[in-house]
mmCIF file of C-alpha atoms in Angstrom:
data_model
loop_
_atom_site.group_PDB
_atom_site.id
_atom_site.type_symbol
_atom_site.label_atom_id
_atom_site.label_comp_id
_atom_site.label_asym_id
_atom_site.label_seq_id
_atom_site.Cartn_x
_atom_site.Cartn_y
_atom_site.Cartn_z
ATOM 1 C CA UNK A 1 87.726 81.825 106.161
ATOM 2 C CA UNK A 2 88.641 78.363 107.090
ATOM 3 C CA UNK A 3 89.511 76.024 103.850
ATOM 4 C CA UNK A 4 88.772 72.766 103.665
ATOM 5 C CA UNK A 5 90.284 69.736 102.102
ATOM 6 C CA UNK A 6 88.094 70.068 98.578
ATOM 7 C CA UNK A 7 88.930 74.134 98.764
ATOM 8 C CA UNK A 8 92.905 73.446 99.691
ATOM 9 C CA UNK A 9 93.028 70.368 96.980
ATOM 10 C CA UNK A 10 90.665 72.423 94.405
ATOM 11 C CA UNK A 11 92.791 76.127 94.746
ATOM 12 C CA UNK A 12 96.124 73.587 94.156
ATOM 13 C CA UNK A 13 94.366 72.478 91.285
ATOM 14 C CA UNK A 14 93.490 76.140 89.852
ATOM 15 C CA UNK A 15 97.467 76.586 90.146
ATOM 16 C CA UNK A 16 98.441 74.417 87.768
ATOM 17 C CA UNK A 17 96.192 75.345 85.493
ATOM 18 C CA UNK A 18 93.811 77.629 86.230
ATOM 19 C CA UNK A 19 91.669 76.932 82.702
ATOM 20 C CA UNK A 20 90.805 73.557 83.963
ATOM 21 C CA UNK A 21 87.104 73.366 83.268
ATOM 22 C CA UNK A 22 84.990 72.813 86.041
ATOM 23 C CA UNK A 23 83.951 69.574 84.766
ATOM 24 C CA UNK A 24 87.910 68.323 85.189
ATOM 25 C CA UNK A 25 88.137 69.704 87.993
ATOM 26 C CA UNK A 26 84.490 68.024 89.718
ATOM 27 C CA UNK A 27 85.724 64.443 88.227
ATOM 28 C CA UNK A 28 89.553 65.273 89.559
ATOM 29 C CA UNK A 29 87.845 66.016 93.107
ATOM 30 C CA UNK A 30 85.307 63.440 93.170
ATOM 31 C CA UNK A 31 83.120 66.306 93.299
ATOM 32 C CA UNK A 32 79.478 67.436 91.597
ATOM 33 C CA UNK A 33 80.407 70.336 89.458
ATOM 34 C CA UNK A 34 77.500 72.487 90.493
ATOM 35 C CA UNK A 35 79.292 72.201 93.450
ATOM 36 C CA UNK A 36 83.209 73.299 92.132
ATOM 37 C CA UNK A 37 81.254 76.702 90.621
ATOM 38 C CA UNK A 38 79.948 76.898 93.724
ATOM 39 C CA UNK A 39 83.003 76.722 95.787
ATOM 40 C CA UNK A 40 84.802 78.870 93.225
ATOM 41 C CA UNK A 41 82.175 81.457 93.634
ATOM 42 C CA UNK A 42 82.648 81.071 97.655
ATOM 43 C CA UNK A 43 86.299 81.036 96.631
ATOM 44 C CA UNK A 44 86.502 84.350 95.405
ATOM 45 C CA UNK A 45 83.811 85.990 97.116
ATOM 46 C CA UNK A 46 86.017 84.979 100.537
ATOM 47 C CA UNK A 47 88.852 86.926 98.895
ATOM 48 C CA UNK A 48 90.679 83.271 99.018
ATOM 49 C CA UNK A 49 90.888 83.678 94.978
ATOM 50 C CA UNK A 50 91.695 87.170 94.417
ATOM 51 C CA UNK A 51 92.498 86.716 89.743
ATOM 52 C CA UNK A 52 93.417 84.023 87.597
ATOM 53 C CA UNK A 53 96.425 84.695 85.567
ATOM 54 C CA UNK A 54 98.264 84.265 82.952
ATOM 55 C CA UNK A 55 101.877 82.906 82.736
ATOM 56 C CA UNK A 56 103.614 83.668 80.068
ATOM 57 C CA UNK A 57 106.663 81.470 79.176
ATOM 58 C CA UNK A 58 110.545 82.916 78.287
ATOM 59 C CA UNK A 59 109.279 82.573 74.802
ATOM 60 C CA UNK A 60 106.624 84.982 74.774
ATOM 61 C CA UNK A 61 108.591 87.714 74.672
ATOM 62 C CA UNK A 62 112.304 89.866 75.147
ATOM 63 C CA UNK A 63 114.083 88.205 78.034
ATOM 64 C CA UNK A 64 113.312 89.031 81.485
ATOM 65 C CA UNK A 65 114.944 90.858 84.163
ATOM 66 C CA UNK A 66 113.505 89.629 87.823
ATOM 67 C CA UNK A 67 114.480 91.085 90.949
ATOM 68 C CA UNK A 68 113.641 90.864 94.268
ATOM 69 C CA UNK A 69 112.812 94.024 95.900
ATOM 70 C CA UNK A 70 112.541 94.605 100.003
ATOM 71 C CA UNK A 71 110.111 96.895 100.985
ATOM 72 C CA UNK A 72 109.744 99.226 104.306
ATOM 73 C CA UNK A 73 106.288 100.919 105.223
ATOM 74 C CA UNK A 74 105.018 103.065 108.056
ATOM 75 C CA UNK A 75 102.879 102.131 110.018
ATOM 76 C CA UNK A 76 99.344 101.495 108.937
ATOM 77 C CA UNK A 77 99.460 101.376 105.578
ATOM 78 C CA UNK A 78 100.799 97.779 104.882
ATOM 79 C CA UNK A 79 96.956 97.599 103.188
ATOM 80 C CA UNK A 80 96.899 100.091 101.173
ATOM 81 C CA UNK A 81 100.093 99.640 99.670
ATOM 82 C CA UNK A 82 99.559 95.860 99.226
ATOM 83 C CA UNK A 83 96.528 97.476 96.528
ATOM 84 C CA UNK A 84 98.033 99.530 94.586
ATOM 85 C CA UNK A 85 100.673 97.108 94.543
ATOM 86 C CA UNK A 86 98.155 94.798 93.082
ATOM 87 C CA UNK A 87 97.784 96.632 90.210
ATOM 88 C CA UNK A 88 101.300 96.343 88.430
ATOM 89 C CA UNK A 89 101.364 93.208 85.635
ATOM 90 C CA UNK A 90 104.566 92.770 86.529
ATOM 91 C CA UNK A 91 104.648 91.932 90.708
ATOM 92 C CA UNK A 92 105.004 88.049 90.210
ATOM 93 C CA UNK A 93 104.747 87.650 94.022
ATOM 94 C CA UNK A 94 104.910 89.738 97.205
ATOM 95 C CA UNK A 95 104.846 88.544 100.693
ATOM 96 C CA UNK A 96 104.666 90.375 104.238
ATOM 97 C CA UNK A 97 107.778 88.645 106.018
ATOM 98 C CA UNK A 98 109.732 89.728 109.418
ATOM 99 C CA UNK A 99 113.209 91.727 109.743
ATOM 100 C CA UNK A 100 114.479 95.128 108.155
ATOM 101 C CA UNK A 101 111.198 94.669 105.426
ATOM 102 C CA UNK A 102 108.016 94.870 106.040
ATOM 103 C CA UNK A 103 107.467 92.385 102.352
ATOM 104 C CA UNK A 104 109.614 91.089 99.754
ATOM 105 C CA UNK A 105 108.166 91.374 95.731
ATOM 106 C CA UNK A 106 109.498 89.581 93.074
ATOM 107 C CA UNK A 107 108.952 91.638 89.862
ATOM 108 C CA UNK A 108 109.219 90.561 86.262
ATOM 109 C CA UNK A 109 110.292 93.205 83.713
ATOM 110 C CA UNK A 110 110.994 93.212 79.939
ATOM 111 C CA UNK A 111 113.963 95.454 80.772
ATOM 112 C CA UNK A 112 116.146 97.102 82.811
ATOM 113 C CA UNK A 113 114.223 100.254 82.008
ATOM 114 C CA UNK A 114 110.737 99.103 82.349
ATOM 115 C CA UNK A 115 112.352 97.508 86.274
ATOM 116 C CA UNK A 116 113.935 101.152 86.675
ATOM 117 C CA UNK A 117 110.588 102.410 85.973
ATOM 118 C CA UNK A 118 108.215 100.205 88.382
ATOM 119 C CA UNK A 119 111.260 100.972 90.658
ATOM 120 C CA UNK A 120 110.686 104.558 90.959
ATOM 121 C CA UNK A 121 106.366 104.014 90.829
ATOM 122 C CA UNK A 122 107.160 101.206 93.893
ATOM 123 C CA UNK A 123 109.106 104.048 96.021
ATOM 124 C CA UNK A 124 107.056 106.715 95.782
ATOM 125 C CA UNK A 125 103.846 104.919 96.323
ATOM 126 C CA UNK A 126 102.210 106.769 99.754
ATOM 127 C CA UNK A 127 103.450 105.441 102.783
ATOM 128 C CA UNK A 128 106.484 103.600 101.727
ATOM 129 C CA UNK A 129 110.009 104.640 103.230
ATOM 130 C CA UNK A 130 112.069 102.696 101.791
ATOM 131 C CA UNK A 131 112.741 99.877 99.137
ATOM 132 C CA UNK A 132 115.818 97.746 98.251
ATOM 133 C CA UNK A 133 116.909 95.861 95.223
ATOM 134 C CA UNK A 134 118.282 92.953 93.778
ATOM 135 C CA UNK A 135 117.942 91.778 90.446
ATOM 136 C CA UNK A 136 118.566 88.210 89.467
ATOM 137 C CA UNK A 137 121.327 87.355 87.399
ATOM 138 C CA UNK A 138 120.411 83.271 87.342
ATOM 139 C CA UNK A 139 118.131 80.778 88.127
ATOM 140 C CA UNK A 140 119.663 78.435 90.098
ATOM 141 C CA UNK A 141 117.309 75.417 91.469
ATOM 142 C CA UNK A 142 113.185 76.415 90.418
ATOM 143 C CA UNK A 143 110.732 74.742 91.451
ATOM 144 C CA UNK A 144 108.098 76.180 90.325
ATOM 145 C CA UNK A 145 107.704 74.727 86.923
#
């Protein structure tokens, strides 16, 4: 599915604020509200938008433990593993990559105990051959706000 400029701009606005009203989105894009509603429905139907989420600030609970996890898979198991990983609320980011691992995941857990449980869950998924975890000690630059 090819995204046009309006689709990309709409997605960018939603990434900044997924709670933005369709009326405000339409005003910012210079299009009709009904056009925004139709485009959102199409983007969801085509899988370009797969969900809306809330990002928690550091004041929302105990300090979180963040980890980068390299995941190596058996051939042809990627789709199933990705589907299962998406169900983990602690999964913040997942990318397919070249190199030693097939995917890199960023997990954010409430504690090291919960992180350990998540790593066990991921390692036990059918199709996962190996994982390698690096726990984030400090974030030096964050441009994602």
